[in-house]
Coordinates of C-alpha atoms in Angstrom, one line a residue:
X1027 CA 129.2 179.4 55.0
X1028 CA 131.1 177.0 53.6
X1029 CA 127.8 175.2 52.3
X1030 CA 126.9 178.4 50.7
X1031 CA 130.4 178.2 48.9
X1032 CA 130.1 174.8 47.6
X1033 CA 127.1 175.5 45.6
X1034 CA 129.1 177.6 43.0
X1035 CA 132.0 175.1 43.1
X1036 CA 129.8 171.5 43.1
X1037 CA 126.5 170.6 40.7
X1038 CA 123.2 169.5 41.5
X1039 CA 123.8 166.1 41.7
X1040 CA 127.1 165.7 41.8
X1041 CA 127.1 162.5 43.6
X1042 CA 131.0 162.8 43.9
X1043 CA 131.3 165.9 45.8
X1044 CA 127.9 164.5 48.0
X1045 CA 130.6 161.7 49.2
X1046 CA 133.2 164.1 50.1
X1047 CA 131.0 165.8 52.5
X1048 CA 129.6 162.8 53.8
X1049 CA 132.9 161.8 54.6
X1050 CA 134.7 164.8 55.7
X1051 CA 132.3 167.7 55.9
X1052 CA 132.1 171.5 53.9
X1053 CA 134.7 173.0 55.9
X1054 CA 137.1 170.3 55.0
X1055 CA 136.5 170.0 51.4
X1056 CA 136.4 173.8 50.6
X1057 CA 139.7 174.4 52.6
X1058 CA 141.1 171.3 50.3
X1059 CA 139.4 173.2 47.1
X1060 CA 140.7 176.5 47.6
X1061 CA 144.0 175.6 49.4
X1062 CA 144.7 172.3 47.2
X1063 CA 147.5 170.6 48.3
X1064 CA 148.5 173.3 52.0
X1065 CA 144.7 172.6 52.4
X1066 CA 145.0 168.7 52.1
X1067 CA 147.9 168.7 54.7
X1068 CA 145.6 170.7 57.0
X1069 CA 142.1 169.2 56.7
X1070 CA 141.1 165.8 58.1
X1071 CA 138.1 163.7 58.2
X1072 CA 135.7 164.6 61.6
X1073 CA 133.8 161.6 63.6
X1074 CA 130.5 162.9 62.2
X1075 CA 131.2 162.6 58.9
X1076 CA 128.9 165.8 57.2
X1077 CA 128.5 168.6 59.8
X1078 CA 125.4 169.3 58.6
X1079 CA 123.5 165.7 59.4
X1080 CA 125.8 166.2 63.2
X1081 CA 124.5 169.9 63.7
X1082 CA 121.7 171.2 66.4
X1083 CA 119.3 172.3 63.7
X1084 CA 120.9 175.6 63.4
X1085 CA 122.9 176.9 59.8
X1086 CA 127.0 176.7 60.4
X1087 CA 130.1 174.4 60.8
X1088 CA 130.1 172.9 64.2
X1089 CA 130.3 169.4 65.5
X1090 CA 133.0 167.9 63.6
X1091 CA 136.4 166.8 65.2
X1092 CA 139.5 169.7 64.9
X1093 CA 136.9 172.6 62.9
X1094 CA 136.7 175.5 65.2
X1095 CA 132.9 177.2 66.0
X1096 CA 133.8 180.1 65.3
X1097 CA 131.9 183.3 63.3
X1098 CA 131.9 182.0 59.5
X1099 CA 134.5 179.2 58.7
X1100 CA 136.9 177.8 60.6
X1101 CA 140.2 177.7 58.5
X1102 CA 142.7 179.1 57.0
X1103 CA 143.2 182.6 54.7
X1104 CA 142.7 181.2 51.4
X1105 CA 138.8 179.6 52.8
X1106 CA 138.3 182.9 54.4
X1107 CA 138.7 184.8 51.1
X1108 CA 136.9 182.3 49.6
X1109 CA 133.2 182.7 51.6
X1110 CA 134.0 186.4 52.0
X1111 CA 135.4 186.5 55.1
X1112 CA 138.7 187.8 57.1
X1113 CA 140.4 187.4 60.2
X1114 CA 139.7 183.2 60.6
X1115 CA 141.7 181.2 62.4
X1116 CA 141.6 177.6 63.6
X1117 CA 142.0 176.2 66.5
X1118 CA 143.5 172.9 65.9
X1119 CA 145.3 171.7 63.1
X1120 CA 143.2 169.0 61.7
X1121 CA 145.6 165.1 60.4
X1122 CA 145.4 164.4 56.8
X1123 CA 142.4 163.4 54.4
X1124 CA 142.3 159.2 53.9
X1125 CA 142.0 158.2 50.1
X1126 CA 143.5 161.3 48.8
X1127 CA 145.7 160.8 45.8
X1128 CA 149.3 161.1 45.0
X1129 CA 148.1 164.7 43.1
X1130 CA 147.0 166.3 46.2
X1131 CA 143.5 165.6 45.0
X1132 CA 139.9 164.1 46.9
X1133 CA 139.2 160.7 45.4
X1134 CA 136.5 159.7 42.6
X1135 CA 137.4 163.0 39.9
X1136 CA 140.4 163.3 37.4
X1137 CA 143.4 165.8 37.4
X1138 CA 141.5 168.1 34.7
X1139 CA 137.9 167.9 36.5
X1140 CA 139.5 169.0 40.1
X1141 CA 141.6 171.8 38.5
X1142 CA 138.1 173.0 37.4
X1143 CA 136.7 172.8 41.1
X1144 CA 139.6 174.5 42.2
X1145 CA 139.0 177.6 39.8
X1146 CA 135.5 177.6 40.7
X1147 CA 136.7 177.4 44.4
X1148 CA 138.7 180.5 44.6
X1149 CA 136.4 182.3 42.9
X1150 CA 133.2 182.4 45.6
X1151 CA 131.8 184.7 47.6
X1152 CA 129.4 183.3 49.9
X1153 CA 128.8 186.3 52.3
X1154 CA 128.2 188.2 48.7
X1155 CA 126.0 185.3 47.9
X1156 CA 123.9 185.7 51.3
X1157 CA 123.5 189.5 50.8
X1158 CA 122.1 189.1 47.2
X1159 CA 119.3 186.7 48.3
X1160 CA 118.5 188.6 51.5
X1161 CA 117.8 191.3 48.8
X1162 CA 116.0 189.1 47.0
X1163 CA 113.9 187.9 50.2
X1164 CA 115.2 184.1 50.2
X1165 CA 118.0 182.4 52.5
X1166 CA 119.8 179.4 52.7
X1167 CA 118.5 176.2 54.0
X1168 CA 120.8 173.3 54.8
X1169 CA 120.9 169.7 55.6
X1170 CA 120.6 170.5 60.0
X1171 CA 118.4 173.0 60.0
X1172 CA 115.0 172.8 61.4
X1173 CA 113.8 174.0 57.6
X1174 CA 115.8 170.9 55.9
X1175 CA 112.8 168.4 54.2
X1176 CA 114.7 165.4 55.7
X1177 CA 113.1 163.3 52.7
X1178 CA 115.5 165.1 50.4
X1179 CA 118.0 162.8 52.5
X1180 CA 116.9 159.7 50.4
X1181 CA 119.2 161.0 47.5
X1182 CA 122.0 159.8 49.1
X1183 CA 125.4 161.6 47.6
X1184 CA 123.0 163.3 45.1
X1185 CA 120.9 165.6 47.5
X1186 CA 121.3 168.9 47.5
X1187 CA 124.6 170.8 49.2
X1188 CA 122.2 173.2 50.3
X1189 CA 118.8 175.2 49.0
X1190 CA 118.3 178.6 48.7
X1191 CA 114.2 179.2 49.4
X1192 CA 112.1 182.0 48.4
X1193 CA 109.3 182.4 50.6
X1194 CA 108.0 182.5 53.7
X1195 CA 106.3 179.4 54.9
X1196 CA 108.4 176.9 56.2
X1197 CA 109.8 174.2 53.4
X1198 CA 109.6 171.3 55.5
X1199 CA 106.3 171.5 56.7
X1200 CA 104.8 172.1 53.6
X1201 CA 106.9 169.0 52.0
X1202 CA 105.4 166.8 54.0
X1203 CA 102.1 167.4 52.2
X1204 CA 102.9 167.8 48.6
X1205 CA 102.0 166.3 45.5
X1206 CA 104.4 167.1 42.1
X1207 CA 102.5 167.6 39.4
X1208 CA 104.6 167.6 36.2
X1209 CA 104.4 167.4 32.1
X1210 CA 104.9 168.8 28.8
X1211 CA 105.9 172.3 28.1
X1212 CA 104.3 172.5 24.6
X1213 CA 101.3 170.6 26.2
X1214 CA 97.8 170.7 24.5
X1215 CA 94.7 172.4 25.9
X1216 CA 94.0 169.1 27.3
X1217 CA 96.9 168.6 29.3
X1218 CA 96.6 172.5 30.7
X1219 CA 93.0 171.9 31.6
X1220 CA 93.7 168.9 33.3
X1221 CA 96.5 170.0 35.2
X1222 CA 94.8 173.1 36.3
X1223 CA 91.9 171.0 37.6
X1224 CA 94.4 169.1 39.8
X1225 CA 96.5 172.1 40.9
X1226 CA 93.0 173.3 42.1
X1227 CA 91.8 170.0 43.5
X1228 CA 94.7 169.3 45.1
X1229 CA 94.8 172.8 46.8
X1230 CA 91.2 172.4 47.9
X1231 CA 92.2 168.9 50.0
X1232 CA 95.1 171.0 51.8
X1233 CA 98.2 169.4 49.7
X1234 CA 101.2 171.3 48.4
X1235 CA 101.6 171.4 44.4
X1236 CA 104.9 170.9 43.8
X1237 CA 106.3 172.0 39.7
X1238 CA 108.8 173.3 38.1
X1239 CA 108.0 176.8 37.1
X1240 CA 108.3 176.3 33.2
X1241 CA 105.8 176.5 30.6
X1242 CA 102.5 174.4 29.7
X1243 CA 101.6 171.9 32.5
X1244 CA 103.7 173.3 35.0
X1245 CA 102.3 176.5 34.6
X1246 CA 98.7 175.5 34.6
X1247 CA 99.4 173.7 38.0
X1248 CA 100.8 176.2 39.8
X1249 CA 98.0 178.4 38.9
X1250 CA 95.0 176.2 39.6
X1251 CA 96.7 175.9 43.2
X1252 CA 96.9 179.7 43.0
X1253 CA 93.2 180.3 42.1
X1254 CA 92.0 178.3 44.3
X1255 CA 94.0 180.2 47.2
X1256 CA 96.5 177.5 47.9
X1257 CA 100.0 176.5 48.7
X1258 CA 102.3 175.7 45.4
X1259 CA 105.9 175.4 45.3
X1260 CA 108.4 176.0 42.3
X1261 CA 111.7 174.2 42.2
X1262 CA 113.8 176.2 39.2
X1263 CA 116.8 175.1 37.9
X1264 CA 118.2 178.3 38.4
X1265 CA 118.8 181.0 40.9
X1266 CA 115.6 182.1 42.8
X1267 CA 116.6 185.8 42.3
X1268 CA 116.1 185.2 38.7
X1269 CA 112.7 183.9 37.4
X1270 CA 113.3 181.8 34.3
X1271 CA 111.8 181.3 32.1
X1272 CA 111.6 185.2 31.8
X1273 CA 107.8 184.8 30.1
X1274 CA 106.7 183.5 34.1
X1275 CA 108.1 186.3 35.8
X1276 CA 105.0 187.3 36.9
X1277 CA 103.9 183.9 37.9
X1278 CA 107.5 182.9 39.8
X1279 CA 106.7 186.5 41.4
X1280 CA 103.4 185.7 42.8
X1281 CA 104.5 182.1 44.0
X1282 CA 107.0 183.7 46.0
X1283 CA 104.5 185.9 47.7
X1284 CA 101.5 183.1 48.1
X1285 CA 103.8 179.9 48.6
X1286 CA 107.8 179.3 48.1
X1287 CA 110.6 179.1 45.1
X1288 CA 113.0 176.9 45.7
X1289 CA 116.9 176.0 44.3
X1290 CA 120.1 174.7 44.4
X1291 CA 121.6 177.3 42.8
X1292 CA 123.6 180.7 44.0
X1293 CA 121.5 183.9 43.2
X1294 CA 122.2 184.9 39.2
X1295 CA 123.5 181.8 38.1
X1296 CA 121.4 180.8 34.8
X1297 CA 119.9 177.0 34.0
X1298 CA 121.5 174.6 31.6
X1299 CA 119.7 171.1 29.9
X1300 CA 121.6 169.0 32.4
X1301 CA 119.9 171.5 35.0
X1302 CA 116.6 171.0 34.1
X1303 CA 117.3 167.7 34.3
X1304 CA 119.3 167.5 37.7
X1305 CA 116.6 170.0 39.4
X1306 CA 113.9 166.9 38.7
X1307 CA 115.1 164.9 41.3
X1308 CA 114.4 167.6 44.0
X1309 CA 111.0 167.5 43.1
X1310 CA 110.5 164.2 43.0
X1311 CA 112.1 163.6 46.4
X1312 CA 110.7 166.6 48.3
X1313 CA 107.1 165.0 47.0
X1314 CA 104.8 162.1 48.3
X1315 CA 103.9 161.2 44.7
X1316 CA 104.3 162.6 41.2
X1317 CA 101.5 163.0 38.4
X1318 CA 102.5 163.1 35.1
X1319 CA 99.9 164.4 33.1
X1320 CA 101.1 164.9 29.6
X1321 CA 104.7 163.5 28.4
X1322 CA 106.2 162.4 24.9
X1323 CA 109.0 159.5 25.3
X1324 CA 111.6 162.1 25.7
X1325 CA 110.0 164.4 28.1
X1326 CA 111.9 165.7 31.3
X1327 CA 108.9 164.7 33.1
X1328 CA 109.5 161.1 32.8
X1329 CA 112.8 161.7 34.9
X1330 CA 110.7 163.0 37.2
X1331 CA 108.2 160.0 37.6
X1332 CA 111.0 157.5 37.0
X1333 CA 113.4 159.4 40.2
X1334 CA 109.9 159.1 42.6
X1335 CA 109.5 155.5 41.7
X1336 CA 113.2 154.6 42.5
X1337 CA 112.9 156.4 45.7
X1338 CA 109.7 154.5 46.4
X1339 CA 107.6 157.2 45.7
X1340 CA 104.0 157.2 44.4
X1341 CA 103.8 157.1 40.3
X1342 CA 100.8 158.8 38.7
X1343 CA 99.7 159.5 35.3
X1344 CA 96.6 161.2 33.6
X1345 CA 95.6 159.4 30.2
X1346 CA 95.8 161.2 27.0
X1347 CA 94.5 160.0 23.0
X1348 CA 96.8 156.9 22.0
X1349 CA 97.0 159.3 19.0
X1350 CA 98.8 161.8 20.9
X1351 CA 101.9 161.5 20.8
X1352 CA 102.4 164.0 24.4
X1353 CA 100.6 161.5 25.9
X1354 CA 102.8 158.3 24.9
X1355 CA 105.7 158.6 27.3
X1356 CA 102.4 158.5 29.8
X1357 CA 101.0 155.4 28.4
X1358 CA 104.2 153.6 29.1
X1359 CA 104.5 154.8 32.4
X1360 CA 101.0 153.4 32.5
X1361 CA 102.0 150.2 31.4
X1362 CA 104.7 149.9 34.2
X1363 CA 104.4 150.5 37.7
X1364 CA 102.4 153.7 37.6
X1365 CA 98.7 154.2 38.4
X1366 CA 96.2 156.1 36.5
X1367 CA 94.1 158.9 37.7
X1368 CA 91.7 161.1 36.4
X1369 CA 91.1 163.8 39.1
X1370 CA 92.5 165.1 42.8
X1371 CA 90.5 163.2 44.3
X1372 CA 92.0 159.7 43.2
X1373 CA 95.3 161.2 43.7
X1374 CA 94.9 162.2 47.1
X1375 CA 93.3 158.4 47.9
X1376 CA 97.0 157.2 46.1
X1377 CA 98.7 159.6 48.4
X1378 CA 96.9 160.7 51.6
X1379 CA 96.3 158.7 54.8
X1380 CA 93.9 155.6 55.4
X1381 CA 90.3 156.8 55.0
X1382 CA 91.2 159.4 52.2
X1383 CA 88.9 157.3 49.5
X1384 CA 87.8 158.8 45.8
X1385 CA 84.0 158.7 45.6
X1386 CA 82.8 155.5 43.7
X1387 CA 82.9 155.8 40.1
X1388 CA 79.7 154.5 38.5
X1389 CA 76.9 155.5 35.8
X1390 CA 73.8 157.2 36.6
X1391 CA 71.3 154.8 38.3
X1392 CA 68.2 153.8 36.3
X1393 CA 64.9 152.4 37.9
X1394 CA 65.4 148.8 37.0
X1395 CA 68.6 148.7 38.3
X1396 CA 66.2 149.1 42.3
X1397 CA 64.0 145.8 40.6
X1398 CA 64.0 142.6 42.9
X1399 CA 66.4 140.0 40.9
X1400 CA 62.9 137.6 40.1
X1401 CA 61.0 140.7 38.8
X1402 CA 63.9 141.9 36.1
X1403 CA 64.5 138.2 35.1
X1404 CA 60.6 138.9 34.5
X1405 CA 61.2 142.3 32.9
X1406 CA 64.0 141.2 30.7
X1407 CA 61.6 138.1 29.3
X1408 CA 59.4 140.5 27.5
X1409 CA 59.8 141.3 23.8
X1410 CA 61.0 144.8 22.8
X1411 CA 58.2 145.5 20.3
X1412 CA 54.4 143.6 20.8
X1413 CA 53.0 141.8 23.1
X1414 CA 53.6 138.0 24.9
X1415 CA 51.7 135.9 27.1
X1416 CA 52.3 134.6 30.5
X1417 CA 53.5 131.5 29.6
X1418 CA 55.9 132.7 27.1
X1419 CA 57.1 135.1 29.8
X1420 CA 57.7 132.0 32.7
X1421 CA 59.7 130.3 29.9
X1422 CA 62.6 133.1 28.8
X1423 CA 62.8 133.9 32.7
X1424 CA 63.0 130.7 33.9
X1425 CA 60.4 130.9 36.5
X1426 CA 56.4 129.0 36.9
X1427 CA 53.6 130.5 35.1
X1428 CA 52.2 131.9 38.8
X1429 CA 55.7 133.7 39.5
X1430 CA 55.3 134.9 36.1
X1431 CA 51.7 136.9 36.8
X1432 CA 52.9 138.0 40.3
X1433 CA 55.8 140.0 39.1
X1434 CA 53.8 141.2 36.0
X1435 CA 51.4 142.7 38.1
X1436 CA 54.5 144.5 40.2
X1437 CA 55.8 145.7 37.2
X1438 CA 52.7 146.7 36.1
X1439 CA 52.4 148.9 39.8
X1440 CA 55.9 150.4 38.8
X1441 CA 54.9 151.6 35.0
X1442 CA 56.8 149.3 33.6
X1443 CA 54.5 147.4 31.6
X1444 CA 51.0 147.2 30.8
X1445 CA 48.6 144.5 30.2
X1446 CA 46.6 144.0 26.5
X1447 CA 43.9 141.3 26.9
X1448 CA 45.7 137.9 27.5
X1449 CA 49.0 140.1 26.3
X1450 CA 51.9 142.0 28.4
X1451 CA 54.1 144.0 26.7
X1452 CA 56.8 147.1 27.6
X1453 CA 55.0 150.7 28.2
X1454 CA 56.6 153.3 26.0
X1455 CA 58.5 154.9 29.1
X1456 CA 60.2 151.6 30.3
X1457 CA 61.4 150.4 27.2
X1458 CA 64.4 152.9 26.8
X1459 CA 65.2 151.5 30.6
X1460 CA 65.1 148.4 29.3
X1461 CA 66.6 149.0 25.8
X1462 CA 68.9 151.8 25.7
X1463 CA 70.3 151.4 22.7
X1464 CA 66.7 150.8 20.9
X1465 CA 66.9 147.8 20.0
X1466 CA 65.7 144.3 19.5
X1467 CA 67.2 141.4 21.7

């Protein structure tokens, strides 16, 4: 409960408040929020550090040193009003937060900045919170539970207080095979084509597609993994209850039926820049690799590719025109540590276990390319237009005048030349094998 709290009071990412519960759990923290400096005498730091990483896989506060198990939070009337419950009381009395400041404050945030906290603080309702996503169909997912993606744990202080998921397959499981597939919003026909191709592909091969929800190349990848009748996931930057933006209604709505929405956010609370932003992260740490498939300089995406690779994730990007300029933040991902692909298939060889190769990559085979070395030395010798004799022909290939006639006379069983009195020259149907382009050499 008081996880469900602190997701109104902290933001994504707030690497500050991520500390605090490291280092004295929810309960602690929200008591010291809402309570300030009475809740500051009263908290203390438990032996497990955050509840949630000491917990038996099931959602509450139990497991730290001096915070009661009890039906909510353990604590005192000012937390209990807080989460939107009554009649709490703890059982111990907890000794004093180490680090905090002479202004009855937890460490790292100014006078100003925890005054804010506080206001948020006292103005929560987490049971109201719980009821308006059970409405919605999602619930709350924590660091503990059996449902927590324990790859999410790699964001150190940054990862998430807590998710709120849409859906009903289990997160976890489905994390642990998922690709993110991001890009540009405004993208070009190009960049929606491709990314509905890998949305599909990817779908096809089992994998989770992981995006954002938003426009252009998001979109197209969540519905190629939709059309193709497979598993997508949509991290918003907003509450799940409310699809943003409001033009994918339809498609957030559908995503919750066939696969899961996911966010950090309490129900009805609305995205900002630095959310969009912030909610990149999740996706690129929930994820085994991230494709970026179109991207200016500027683009979110390139958070996205640039949050995988610090967390020693797989980088991916699709090429674009060197003319485009939504494919130039791309290009210099390119030119870094990323690696290029052009299909699911070379993706899922990046990303999937040993033996998961991308069929070979070569240009349609020709008959000469099946000639024995000697004979296409032979082959190669004759003239594009007219006719040579057999010496001439054991000169340019390098070879005696009897080598010379033997593999003539192969060629000759093959159709690709034919013989004019003392003369051999090319036969009409060999010589575009030969010469492609249709020319002299």
């Amino acid at each position: 409960m008081a996880r469900v709290a602190l997701t109104r009071v902290l933001e994504p990412g707030d690497a500050v408040g991520g500390r605090w519960l490291r280092e004295w759990g929810a309960v602690a923290v929200l008591r010291c929020l809402v309570d300030g400096a009475d809740g500051i005498d009263r908290a203390g730091r438990g032996d497990g550090g955050d509840e949630g990483d000491e917990g038996d896989g099931n959602s509450g506060v139990a497991g730290a040193e001096g915070v009661a198990e009890v039906d909510g939070v353990a604590g005192s009337d000012g937390v209990a009003a807080a989460v939107g419950c009554g009649g709490m009381e703890s059982r111990e009395v907890l000794h004093g937060i180490e680090g905090v400041g002479p202004e009855a404050r937890l460490p790292g945030v100014t006078a100003k900045r925890w005054e804010g906290l506080r206001a948020r603080a006292r103005r929560v309702r987490a049971v109201r919170d719980l009821e308006t996503a059970a409405a919605a169909g999602a619930r709350f997912v924590m660091p503990g539970d059996a449902e927590w993606p324990a790859q999410l744990d790699d964001l150190g202080d940054a990862r998430p207080v807590g998710l709120w998921v849409r859906g009903h397959p289990s997160l976890r499981i489905w994390a642990l095979r998922s690709v993110a597939v991001v890009g540009a919003r405004a993208c070009t026909e190009y960049g929606a084509h491709v990314a509905a191709g890998l949305g599909a592909g990817l779908a096809e091969r089992g994998w989770v597609v992981v995006s954002g929800g938003a426009y252009g190349v998001d979109g197209a990848a969540h519905r190629g993994a939709l059309g193709a009748g497979g598993a997508t996931v949509a991290v918003l930057a907003c509450g799940v209850d409310r699809p943003y933006p409001r033009g994918h209604a339809q498609l957030i709505g559908r995503i919750a039926e066939q696969g899961l929405v996911v966010g950090e956010l309490p129900p009805g609370d609305h995205p900002t820049p630095s959310r969009f932003i912030l909610r990149n992260r999740v996706i690129a740490a929930l994820t085994r690799g991230t494709v970026v498939v179109e991207a200016a300089y500027r683009s979110g995406a390139l958070v996205t590719a640039r949050c995988a690779r610090d967390l020693g994730r797989h980088t991916m990007g699709v090429p674009g025109p060197v003319t485009s300029g939504l494919s130039a933040g791309v290009h210099e991902l390119l030119r870094g540590d990323a690696v290029l692909v052009g299909d699911a298939a070379e993706v899922v060889e990046l990303v999937g276990d040993m033996g998961d190769l991308a069929p070979r990559r070569r240009g349609p085979v020709v008959p000469r390319d099946l000639l024995d070395p000697g004979a296409a030395r032979v082959l190669a010798a004759l003239p594009a237009r007219g006719s040579a004799g057999v010496r001439e022909v054991a000169r340019e290939a390098g070879t005696s005048a009897d080598d010379a006639v033997v593999r003539l006379y192969e060629l000759r069983s093959l159709g690709f030349v034919e013989r004019h009195g003392d003369g051999w020259q090319l036969t009409r149907q060999a010589f575009l094998s030969v010469f492609p382009e249709g020319g002299d050499v």
